[in-house]
Structures are given as structure tokens and as C-alpha cells.
Coordinates of N, CA and C in Angstrom, one line a residue:
X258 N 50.7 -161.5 115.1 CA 51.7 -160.4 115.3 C 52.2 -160.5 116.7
X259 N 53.5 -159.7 116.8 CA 54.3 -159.5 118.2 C 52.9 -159.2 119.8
X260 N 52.3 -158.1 119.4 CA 51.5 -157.6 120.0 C 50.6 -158.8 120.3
X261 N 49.7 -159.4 119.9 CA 48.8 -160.4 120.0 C 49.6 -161.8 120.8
X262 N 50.9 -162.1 120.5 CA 51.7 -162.9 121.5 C 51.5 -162.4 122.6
X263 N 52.6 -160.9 122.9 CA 52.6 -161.0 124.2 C 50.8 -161.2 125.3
X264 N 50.1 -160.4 124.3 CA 48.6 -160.4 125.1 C 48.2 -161.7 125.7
X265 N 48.1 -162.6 124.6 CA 47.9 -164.1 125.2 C 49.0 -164.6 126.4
X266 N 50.3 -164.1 126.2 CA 50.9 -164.7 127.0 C 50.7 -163.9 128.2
X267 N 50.8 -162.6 128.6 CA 50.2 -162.0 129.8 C 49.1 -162.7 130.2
X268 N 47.9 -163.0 129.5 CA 46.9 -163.1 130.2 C 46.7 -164.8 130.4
X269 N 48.1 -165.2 130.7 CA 48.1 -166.8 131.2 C 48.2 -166.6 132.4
X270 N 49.0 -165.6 132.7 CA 49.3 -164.9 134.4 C 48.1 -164.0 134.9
X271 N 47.2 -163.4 133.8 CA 45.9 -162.8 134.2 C 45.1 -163.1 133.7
X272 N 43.9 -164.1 133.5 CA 43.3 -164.9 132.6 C 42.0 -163.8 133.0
X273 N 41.7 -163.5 134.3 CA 40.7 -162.6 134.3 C 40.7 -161.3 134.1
X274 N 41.5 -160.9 133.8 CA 42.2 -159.2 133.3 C 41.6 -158.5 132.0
X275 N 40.3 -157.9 132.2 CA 39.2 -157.7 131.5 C 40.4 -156.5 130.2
X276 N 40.9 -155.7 130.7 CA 42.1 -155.0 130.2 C 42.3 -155.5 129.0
X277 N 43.5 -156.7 129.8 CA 44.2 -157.2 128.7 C 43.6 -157.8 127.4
X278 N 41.9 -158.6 127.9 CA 41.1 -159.0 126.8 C 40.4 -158.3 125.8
X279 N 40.7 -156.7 126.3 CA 40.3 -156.0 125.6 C 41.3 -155.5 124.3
X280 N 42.4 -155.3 124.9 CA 43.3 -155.1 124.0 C 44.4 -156.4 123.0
X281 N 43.4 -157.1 123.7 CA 43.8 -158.6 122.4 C 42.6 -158.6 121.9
X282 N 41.3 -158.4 121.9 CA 40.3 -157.9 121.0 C 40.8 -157.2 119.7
X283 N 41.3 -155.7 120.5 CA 41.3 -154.7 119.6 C 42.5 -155.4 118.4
X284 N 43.5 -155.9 119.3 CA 44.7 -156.2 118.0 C 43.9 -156.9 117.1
X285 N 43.0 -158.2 117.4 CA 42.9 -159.0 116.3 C 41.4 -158.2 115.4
X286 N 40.5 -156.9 115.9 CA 39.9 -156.1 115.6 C 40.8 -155.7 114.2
X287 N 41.8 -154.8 114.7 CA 42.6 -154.1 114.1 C 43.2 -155.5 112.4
X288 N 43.6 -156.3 112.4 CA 43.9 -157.4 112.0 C 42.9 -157.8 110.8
X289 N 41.5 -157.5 111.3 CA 40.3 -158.0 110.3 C 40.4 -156.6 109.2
X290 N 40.6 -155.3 109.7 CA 40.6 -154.3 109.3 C 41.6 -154.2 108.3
X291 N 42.4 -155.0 108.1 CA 43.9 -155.1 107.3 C 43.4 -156.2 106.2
X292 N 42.3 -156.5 106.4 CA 41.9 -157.9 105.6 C 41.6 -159.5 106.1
X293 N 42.1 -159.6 107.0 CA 42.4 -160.8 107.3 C 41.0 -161.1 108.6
X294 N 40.0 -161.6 107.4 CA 38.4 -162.0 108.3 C 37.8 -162.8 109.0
X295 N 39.3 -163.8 108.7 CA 39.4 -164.5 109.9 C 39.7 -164.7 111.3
X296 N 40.1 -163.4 111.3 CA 40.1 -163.1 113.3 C 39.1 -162.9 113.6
X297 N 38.4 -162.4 113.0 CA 37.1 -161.6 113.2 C 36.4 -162.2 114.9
X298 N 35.9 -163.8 114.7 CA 35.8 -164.6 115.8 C 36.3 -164.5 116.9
X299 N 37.8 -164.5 116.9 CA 38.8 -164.0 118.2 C 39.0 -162.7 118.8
X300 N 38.3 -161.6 117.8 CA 38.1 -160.4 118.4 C 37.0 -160.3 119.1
X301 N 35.9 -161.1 118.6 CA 35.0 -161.2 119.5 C 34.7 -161.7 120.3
X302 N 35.5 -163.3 120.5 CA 35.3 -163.9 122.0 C 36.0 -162.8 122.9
X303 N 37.0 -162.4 122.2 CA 38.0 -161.3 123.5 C 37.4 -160.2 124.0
X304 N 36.4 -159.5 123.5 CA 35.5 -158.5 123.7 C 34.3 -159.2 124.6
X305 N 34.1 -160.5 124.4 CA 32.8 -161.0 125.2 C 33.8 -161.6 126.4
X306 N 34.9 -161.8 126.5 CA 35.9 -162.2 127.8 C 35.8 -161.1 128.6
X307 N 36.2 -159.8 128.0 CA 36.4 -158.6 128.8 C 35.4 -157.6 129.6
X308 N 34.0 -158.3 128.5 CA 33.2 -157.7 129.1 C 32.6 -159.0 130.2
X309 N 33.2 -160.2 130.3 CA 32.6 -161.2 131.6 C 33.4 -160.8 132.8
X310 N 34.3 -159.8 132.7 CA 35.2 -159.5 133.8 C 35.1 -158.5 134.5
X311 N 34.5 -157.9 133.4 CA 33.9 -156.3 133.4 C 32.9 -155.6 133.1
X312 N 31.8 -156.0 133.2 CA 30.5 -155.7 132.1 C 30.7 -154.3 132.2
X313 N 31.1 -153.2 133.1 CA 31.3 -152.0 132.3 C 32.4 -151.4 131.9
X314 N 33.0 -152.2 130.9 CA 33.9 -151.9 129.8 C 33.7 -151.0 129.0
X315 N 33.1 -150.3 128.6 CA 32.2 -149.5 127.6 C 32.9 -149.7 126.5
X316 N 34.6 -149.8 126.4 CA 35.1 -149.7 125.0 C 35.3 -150.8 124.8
X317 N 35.1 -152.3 125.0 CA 35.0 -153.3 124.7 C 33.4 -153.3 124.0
X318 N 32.6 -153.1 124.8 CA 30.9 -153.1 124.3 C 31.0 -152.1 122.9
X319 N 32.1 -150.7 122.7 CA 31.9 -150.4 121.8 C 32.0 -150.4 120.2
X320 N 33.5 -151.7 120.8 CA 34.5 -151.8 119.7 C 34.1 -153.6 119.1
X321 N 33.1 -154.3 120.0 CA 32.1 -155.2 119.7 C 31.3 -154.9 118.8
X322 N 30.0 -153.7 119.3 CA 29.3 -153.0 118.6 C 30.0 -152.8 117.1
X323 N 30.4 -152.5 117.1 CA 31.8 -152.0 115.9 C 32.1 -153.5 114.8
X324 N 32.1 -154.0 115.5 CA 32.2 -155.7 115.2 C 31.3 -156.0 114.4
X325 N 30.2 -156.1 115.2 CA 29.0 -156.7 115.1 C 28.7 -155.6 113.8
X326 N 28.3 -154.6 113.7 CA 28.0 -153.8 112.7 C 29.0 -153.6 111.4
X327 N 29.7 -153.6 111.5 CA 30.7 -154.7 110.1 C 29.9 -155.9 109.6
X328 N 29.7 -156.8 110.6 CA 29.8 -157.8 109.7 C 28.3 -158.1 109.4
X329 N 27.3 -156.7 109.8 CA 26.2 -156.9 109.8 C 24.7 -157.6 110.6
X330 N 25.2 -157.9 112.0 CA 24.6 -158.4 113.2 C 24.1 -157.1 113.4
X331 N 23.0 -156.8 113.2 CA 22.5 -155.1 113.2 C 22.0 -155.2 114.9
X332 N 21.2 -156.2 115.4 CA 20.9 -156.3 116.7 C 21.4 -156.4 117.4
X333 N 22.9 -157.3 117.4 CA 23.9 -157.3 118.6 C 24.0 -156.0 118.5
X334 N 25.2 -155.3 117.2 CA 25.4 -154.1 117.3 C 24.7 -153.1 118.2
X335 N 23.6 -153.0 118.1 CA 22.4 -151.9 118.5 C 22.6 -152.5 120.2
X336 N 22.7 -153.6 120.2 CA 22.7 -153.7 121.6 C 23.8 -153.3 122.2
X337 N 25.1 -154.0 121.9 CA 26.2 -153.1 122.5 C 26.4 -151.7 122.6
X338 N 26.2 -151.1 121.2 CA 26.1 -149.7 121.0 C 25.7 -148.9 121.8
X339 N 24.7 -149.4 122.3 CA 23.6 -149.1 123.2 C 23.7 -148.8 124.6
X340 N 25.1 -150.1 125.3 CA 25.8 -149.9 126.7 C 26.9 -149.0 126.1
X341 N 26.9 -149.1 125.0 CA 28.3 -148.0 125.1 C 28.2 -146.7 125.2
X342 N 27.2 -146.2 124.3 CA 27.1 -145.0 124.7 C 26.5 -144.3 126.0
X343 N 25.9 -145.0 127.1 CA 25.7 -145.1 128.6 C 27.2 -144.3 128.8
X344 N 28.4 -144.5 128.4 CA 29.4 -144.0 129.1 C 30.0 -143.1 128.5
X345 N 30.3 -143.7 127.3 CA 31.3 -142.8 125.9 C 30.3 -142.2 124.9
X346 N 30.1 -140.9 125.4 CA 29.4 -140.1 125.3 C 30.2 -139.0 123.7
X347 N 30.2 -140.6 122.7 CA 31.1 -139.7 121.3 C 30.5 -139.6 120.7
X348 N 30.8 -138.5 119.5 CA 29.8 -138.5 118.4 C 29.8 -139.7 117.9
X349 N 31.1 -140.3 117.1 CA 31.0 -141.6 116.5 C 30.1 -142.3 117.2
X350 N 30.4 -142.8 118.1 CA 29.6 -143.7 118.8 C 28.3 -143.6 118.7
X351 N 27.7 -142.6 118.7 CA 26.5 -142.0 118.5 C 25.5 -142.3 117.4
X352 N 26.9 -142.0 115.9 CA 26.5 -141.9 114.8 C 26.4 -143.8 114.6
X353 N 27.7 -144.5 115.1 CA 27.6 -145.7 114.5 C 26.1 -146.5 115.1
X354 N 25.8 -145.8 116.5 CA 23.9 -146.4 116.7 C 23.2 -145.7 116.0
X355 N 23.2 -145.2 115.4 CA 22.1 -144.8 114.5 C 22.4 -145.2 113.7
X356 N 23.0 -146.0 112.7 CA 23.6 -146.3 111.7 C 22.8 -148.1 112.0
X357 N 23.0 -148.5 113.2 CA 23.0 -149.9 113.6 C 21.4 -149.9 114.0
X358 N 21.1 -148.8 114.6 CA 19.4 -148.8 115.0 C 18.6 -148.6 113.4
X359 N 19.4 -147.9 112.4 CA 18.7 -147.6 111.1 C 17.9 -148.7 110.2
X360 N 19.4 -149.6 110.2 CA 19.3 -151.2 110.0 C 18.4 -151.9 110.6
X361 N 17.9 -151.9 111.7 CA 17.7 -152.4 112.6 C 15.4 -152.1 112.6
X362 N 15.9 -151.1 112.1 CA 14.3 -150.7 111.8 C 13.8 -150.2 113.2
X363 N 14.7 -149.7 114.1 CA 14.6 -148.9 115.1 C 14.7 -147.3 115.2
X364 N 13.9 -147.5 114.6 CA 14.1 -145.6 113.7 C 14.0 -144.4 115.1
X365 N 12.8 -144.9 116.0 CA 13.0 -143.9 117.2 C 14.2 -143.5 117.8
X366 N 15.2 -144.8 118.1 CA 16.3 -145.2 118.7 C 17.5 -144.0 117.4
X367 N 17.5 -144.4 116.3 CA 18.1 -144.2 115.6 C 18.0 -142.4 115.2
X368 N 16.9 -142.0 115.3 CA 16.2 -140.2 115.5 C 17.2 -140.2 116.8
X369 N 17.4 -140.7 118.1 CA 18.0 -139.7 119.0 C 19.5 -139.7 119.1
X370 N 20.1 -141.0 118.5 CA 21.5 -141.0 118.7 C 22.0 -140.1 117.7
X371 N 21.2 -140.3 116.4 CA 22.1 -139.2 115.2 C 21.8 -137.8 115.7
X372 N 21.0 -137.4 116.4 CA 20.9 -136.1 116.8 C 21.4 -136.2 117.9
X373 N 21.8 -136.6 119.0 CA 22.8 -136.6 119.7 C 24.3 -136.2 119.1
X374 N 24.4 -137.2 117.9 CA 26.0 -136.8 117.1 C 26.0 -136.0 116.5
X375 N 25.1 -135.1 115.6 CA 25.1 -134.2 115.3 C 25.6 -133.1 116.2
X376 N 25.1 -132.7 117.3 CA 25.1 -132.0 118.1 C 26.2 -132.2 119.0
X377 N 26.8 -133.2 119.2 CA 28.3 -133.2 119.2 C 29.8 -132.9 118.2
X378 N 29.0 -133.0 116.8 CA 29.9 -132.9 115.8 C 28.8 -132.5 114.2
X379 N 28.3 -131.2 114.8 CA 27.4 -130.2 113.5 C 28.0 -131.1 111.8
X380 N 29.1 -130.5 111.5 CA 29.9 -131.0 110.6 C 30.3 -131.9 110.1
X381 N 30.3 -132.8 110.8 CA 30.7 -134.2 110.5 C 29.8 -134.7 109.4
X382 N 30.7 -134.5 108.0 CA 30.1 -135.5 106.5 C 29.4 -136.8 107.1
X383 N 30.2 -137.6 107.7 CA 29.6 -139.5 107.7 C 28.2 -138.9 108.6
X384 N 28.1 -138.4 109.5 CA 27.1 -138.1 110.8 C 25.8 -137.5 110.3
X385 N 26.2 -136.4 109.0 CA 24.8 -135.5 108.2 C 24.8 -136.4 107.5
X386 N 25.1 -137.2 106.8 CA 24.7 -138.3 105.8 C 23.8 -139.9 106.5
X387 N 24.5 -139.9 107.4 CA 23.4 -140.5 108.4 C 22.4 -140.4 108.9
X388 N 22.5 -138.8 109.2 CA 21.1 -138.1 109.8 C 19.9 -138.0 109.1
X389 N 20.6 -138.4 107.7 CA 19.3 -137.6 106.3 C 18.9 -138.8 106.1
X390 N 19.5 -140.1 106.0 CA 19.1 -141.0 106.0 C 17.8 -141.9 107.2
X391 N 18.3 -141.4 108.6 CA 17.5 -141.9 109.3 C 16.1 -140.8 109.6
X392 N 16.8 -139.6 109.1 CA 15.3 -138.7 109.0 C 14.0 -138.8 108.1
X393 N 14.5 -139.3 106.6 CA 13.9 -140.2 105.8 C 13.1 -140.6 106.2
X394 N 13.6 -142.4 106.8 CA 13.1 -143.2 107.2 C 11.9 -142.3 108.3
X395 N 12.1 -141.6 108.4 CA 11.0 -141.5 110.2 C 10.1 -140.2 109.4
X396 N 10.2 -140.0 108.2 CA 9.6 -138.8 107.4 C 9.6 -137.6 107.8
X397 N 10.9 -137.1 108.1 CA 11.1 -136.4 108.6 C 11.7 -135.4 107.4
X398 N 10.9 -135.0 106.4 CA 11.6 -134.6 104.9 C 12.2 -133.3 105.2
X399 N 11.8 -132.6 105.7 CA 12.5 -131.2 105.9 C 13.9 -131.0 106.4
X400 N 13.9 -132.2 107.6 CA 15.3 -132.0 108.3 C 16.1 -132.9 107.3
X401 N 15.5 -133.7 106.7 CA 16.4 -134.9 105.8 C 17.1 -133.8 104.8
X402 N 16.3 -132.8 104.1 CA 16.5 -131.7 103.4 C 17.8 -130.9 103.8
X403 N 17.7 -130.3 104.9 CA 18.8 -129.5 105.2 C 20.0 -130.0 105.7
X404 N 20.2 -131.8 106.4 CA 21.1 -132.2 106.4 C 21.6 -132.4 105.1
X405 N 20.7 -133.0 103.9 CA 21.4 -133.3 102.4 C 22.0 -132.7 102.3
X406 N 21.7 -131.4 102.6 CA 22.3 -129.9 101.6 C 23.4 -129.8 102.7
X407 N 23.4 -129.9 103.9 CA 25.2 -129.7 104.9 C 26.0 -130.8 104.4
X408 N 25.2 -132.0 104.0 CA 26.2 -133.1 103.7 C 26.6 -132.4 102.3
X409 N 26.5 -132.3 100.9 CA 26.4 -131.8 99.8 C 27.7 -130.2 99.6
X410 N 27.0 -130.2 101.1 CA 28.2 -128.6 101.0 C 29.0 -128.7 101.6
X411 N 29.7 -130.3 102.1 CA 30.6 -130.3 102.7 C 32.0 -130.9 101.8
X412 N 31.8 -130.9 100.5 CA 32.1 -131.0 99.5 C 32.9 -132.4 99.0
X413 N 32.1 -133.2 99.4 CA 32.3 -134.9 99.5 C 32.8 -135.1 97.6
X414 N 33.5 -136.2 96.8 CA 33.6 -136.4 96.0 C 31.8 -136.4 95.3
X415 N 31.7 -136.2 94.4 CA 30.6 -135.6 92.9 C 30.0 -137.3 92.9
X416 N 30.7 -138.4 92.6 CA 30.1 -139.7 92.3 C 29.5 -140.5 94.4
X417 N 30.1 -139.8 95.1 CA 29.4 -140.0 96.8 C 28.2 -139.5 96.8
X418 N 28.4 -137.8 96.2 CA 27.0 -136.9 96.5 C 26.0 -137.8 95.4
X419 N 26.3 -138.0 94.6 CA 25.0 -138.7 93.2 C 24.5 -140.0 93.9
X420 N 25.4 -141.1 94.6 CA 24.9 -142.7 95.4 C 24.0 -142.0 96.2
X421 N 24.6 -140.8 96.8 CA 23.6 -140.2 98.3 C 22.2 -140.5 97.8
X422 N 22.2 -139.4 97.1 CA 21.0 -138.9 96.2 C 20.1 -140.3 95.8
X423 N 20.6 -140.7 95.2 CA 20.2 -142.1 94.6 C 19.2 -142.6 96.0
X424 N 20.1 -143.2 96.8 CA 19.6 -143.7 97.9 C 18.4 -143.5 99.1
X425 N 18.5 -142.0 98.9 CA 17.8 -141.4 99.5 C 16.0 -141.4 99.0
X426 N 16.3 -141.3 97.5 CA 15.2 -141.2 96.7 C 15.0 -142.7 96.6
X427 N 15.5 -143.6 96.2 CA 15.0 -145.1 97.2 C 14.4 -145.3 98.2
X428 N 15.1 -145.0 99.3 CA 14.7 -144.9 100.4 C 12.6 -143.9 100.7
X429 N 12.6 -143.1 100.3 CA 11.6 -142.1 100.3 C 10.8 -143.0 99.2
X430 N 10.9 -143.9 98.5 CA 10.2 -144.5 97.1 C 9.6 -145.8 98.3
X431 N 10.3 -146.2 99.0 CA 10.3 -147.1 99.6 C 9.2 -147.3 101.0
X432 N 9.5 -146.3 101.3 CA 8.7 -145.6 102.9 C 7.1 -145.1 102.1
X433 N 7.0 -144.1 101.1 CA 6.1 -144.3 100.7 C 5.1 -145.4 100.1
X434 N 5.8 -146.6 99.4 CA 5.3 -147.6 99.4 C 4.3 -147.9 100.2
X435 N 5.3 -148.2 101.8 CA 4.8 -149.2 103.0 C 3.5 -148.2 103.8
X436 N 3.3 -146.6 103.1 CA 2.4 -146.0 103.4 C 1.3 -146.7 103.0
X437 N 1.6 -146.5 101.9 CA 0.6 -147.0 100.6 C -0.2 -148.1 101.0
X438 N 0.6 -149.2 101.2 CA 0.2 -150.4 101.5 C -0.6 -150.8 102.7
X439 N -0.1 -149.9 103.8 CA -1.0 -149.9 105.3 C -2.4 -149.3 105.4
X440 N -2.2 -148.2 104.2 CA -3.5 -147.8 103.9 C -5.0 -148.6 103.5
X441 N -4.3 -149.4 102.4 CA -5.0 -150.1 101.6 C -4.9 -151.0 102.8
X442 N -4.4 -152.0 103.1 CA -5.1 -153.0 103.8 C -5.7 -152.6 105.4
X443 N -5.7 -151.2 105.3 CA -6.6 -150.9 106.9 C -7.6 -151.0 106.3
X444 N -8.7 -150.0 104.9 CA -9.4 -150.1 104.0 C -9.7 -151.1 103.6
X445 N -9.3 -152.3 102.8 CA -9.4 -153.8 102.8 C -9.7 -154.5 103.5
X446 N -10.2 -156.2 103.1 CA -10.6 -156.7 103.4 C -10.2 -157.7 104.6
X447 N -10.2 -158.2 105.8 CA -9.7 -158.8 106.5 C -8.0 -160.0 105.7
X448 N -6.9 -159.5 105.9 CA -6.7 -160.3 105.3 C -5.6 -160.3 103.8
X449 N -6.0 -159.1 103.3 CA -5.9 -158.2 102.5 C -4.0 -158.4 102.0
X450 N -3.7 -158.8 101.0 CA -2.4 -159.3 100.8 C -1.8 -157.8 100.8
X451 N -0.3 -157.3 101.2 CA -0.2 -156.1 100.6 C 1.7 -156.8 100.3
X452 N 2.1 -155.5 100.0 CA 3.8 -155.8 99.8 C 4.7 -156.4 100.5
X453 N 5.7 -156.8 100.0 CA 6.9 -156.8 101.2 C 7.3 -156.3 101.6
X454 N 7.7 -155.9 102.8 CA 8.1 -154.5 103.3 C 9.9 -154.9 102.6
X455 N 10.7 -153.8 102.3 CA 11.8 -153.7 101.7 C 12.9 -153.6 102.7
X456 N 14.0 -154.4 102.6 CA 14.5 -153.9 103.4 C 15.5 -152.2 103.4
X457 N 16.1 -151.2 104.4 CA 16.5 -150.4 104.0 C 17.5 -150.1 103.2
X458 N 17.8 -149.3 102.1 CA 18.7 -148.8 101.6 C 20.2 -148.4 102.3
X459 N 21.4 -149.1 101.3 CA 22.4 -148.8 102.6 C 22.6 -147.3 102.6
X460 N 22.8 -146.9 104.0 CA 23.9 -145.9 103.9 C 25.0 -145.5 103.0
X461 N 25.1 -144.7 102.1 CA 26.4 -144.3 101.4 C 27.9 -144.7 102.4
X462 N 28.3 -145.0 101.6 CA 30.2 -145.6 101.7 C 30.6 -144.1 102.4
X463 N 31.5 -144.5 103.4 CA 32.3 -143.0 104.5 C 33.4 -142.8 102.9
X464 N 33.4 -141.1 102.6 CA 34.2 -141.3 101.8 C 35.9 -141.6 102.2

């Protein structure tokens, strides 16, 4: 597109212009978002340009993070995420590291950012649905409880609230498991075969 020319061509006259690399990031960011997953690559060298010019870019590290957690790099994400929210102090931002720490099986990490976003944004359907999710994971059933019920009464489509549900009760089927299992092989024998740990249940779709 027009926009993605002039960027490249500016930044023949500013090749170190942490700016401009960020906003030829975003365009071809913006680009993958339209379908086309083949930029994907070029948004990210231009986000890893902008942050070599600028390591405190925050919205390059964020919109990386952002990157990276699409396409499922849960560790880069959690790491960028990570400098980003150092500056950009958003709920989203907040919510998408706990989202990427969830993945990530960084459940401590992932307890402070969703409560962080919460508490920037009470309300927020995608942020309570997140919350209940990484509260779960950390057995935290009571708070998982009363977010369900804010997410549920925030009156999300009928087949979102039922996946929730679904997931959740997965998730709790799951966590109990790996109880189960640590028990028995502390009790057991040196050695002692037990499960595979699972990986986690996605998050419900933003409706």
C-alpha cells in the first residue's frame, strides 16, 4: 500500500529513525490483520529495527508483543509485554500479558497483570474472562467464580458464555489432574511415572 511506500522510502533518508520503523511495522502489522500473513515477518523485523534505535519504544515492544502472541510465540510475547507495560500502563496491555504469561505457564506473572487490568478496566468482558481463566489456573476458585459471573453478566452472546464454561471446567479437570499426580509421585516410588502435564485450555474467542 501507499502508506508502506512512502515509509520505506522516508527511511532511505532515515534508516535509523526508530519512529518511522515503527510505523512501517504497524502498517504491515495492520496488513496481516486484513489477512494477508505474509507480512507478518516485515512487521517484525520493523519492530525489532525500531526497537535497535530505540530500546525504549514501548509501542513497538508492545505491538511486537501483539505479534508474537498471534502467532503464538508465548515467550517472546511475555517478554516484550513485559517492557511494555514498564511504560504503557493499559489495561489491554495488561490483559494481553496475562493472556501471554497464561500460555506461558507463568501463572504468578499472569495473577498480577490481569489484576492490574482489571483494576484499570472493572468491566472489561475480554479482561474478566481472562481473569477467571488465569485464576483457575493459580486455584484461585472463588475469585475465578465472581469474575465468571461479571463476565456472564456482561451479557456476551449465549454460545461465548457455554465455550467459557466449557473451558473453564477443562481447565479446573486439568489443574486437578497435575494435583493428583504430584501427590502420588511424592508418595511413590523414586521414579514413579505420572501424567503429562496438559497443555492449557485456550482462552475463549474476544467476542
Amino acid at each position: 500500500p501507499e502508506a508502506s511506500r512512502q515509509f520505506n522510502l522516508a527511511l532511505k533518508y532515515e534508516p535509523e529513525n526508530s519512529a518511522l520503523h515503527f510505523l512501517n511495522g504497524l502498517t504491515y502489522q495492520l496488513m496481516v490483520a486484513k489477512g494477508d500473513d505474509q507480512k507478518a515477518p516485515l512487521a517484525e523485523y520493523a519492530y525489532l529495527l525500531a526497537l535497535r534505535f530505540d530500546p525504549q519504544n514501548y509501542l513497538a515492544s508492545y505491538q511486537l508483543g501483539l505479534l508474537y502472541l498471534a502467532n503464538g510465540d508465548y515467550v517472546r510475547a511475555e517478554n516484550y509485554l513485559s517492557d511494555a507495560v514498564v511504560w504503557l500502563r493499559d489495561a489491554d496491555a495488561y490483559e494481553a500479558l496475562a493472556e501471554a504469561s497464561y500460555y506461558n505457564r507463568d501463572i504468578r506473572l499472569a495473577l498480577w497483570s490481569s489484576d492490574k487490568a482489571k483494576r484499570l478496566a472493572p468491566a472489561d468482558r475480554a479482561i474478566l474472562r481472562t481473569a477467571a481463566f488465569v485464576e483457575t489456573a493459580a486455584g484461585l476458585d472463588a475469585q475465578a467464580a465472581r469474575d465468571s459471573r461479571r463476565y456472564a453478566a456482561s451479557h456476551p452472546p449465549e454460545i461465548r458464555v457455554a465455550e467459557f464454561k466449557e473451558r473453564l471446567a477443562e481447565l479446573r479437570a486439568s489443574r486437578d489432574d497435575a494435583l493428583e499426580v504430584a501427590q502420588l509421585n511424592s508418595s511413590g516410588p523414586p521414579g514413579a511415572p505420572g501424567k503429562p502435564r496438559r497443555r492449557p485450555p485456550r482462552v475463549a474467542a474476544r467476542p
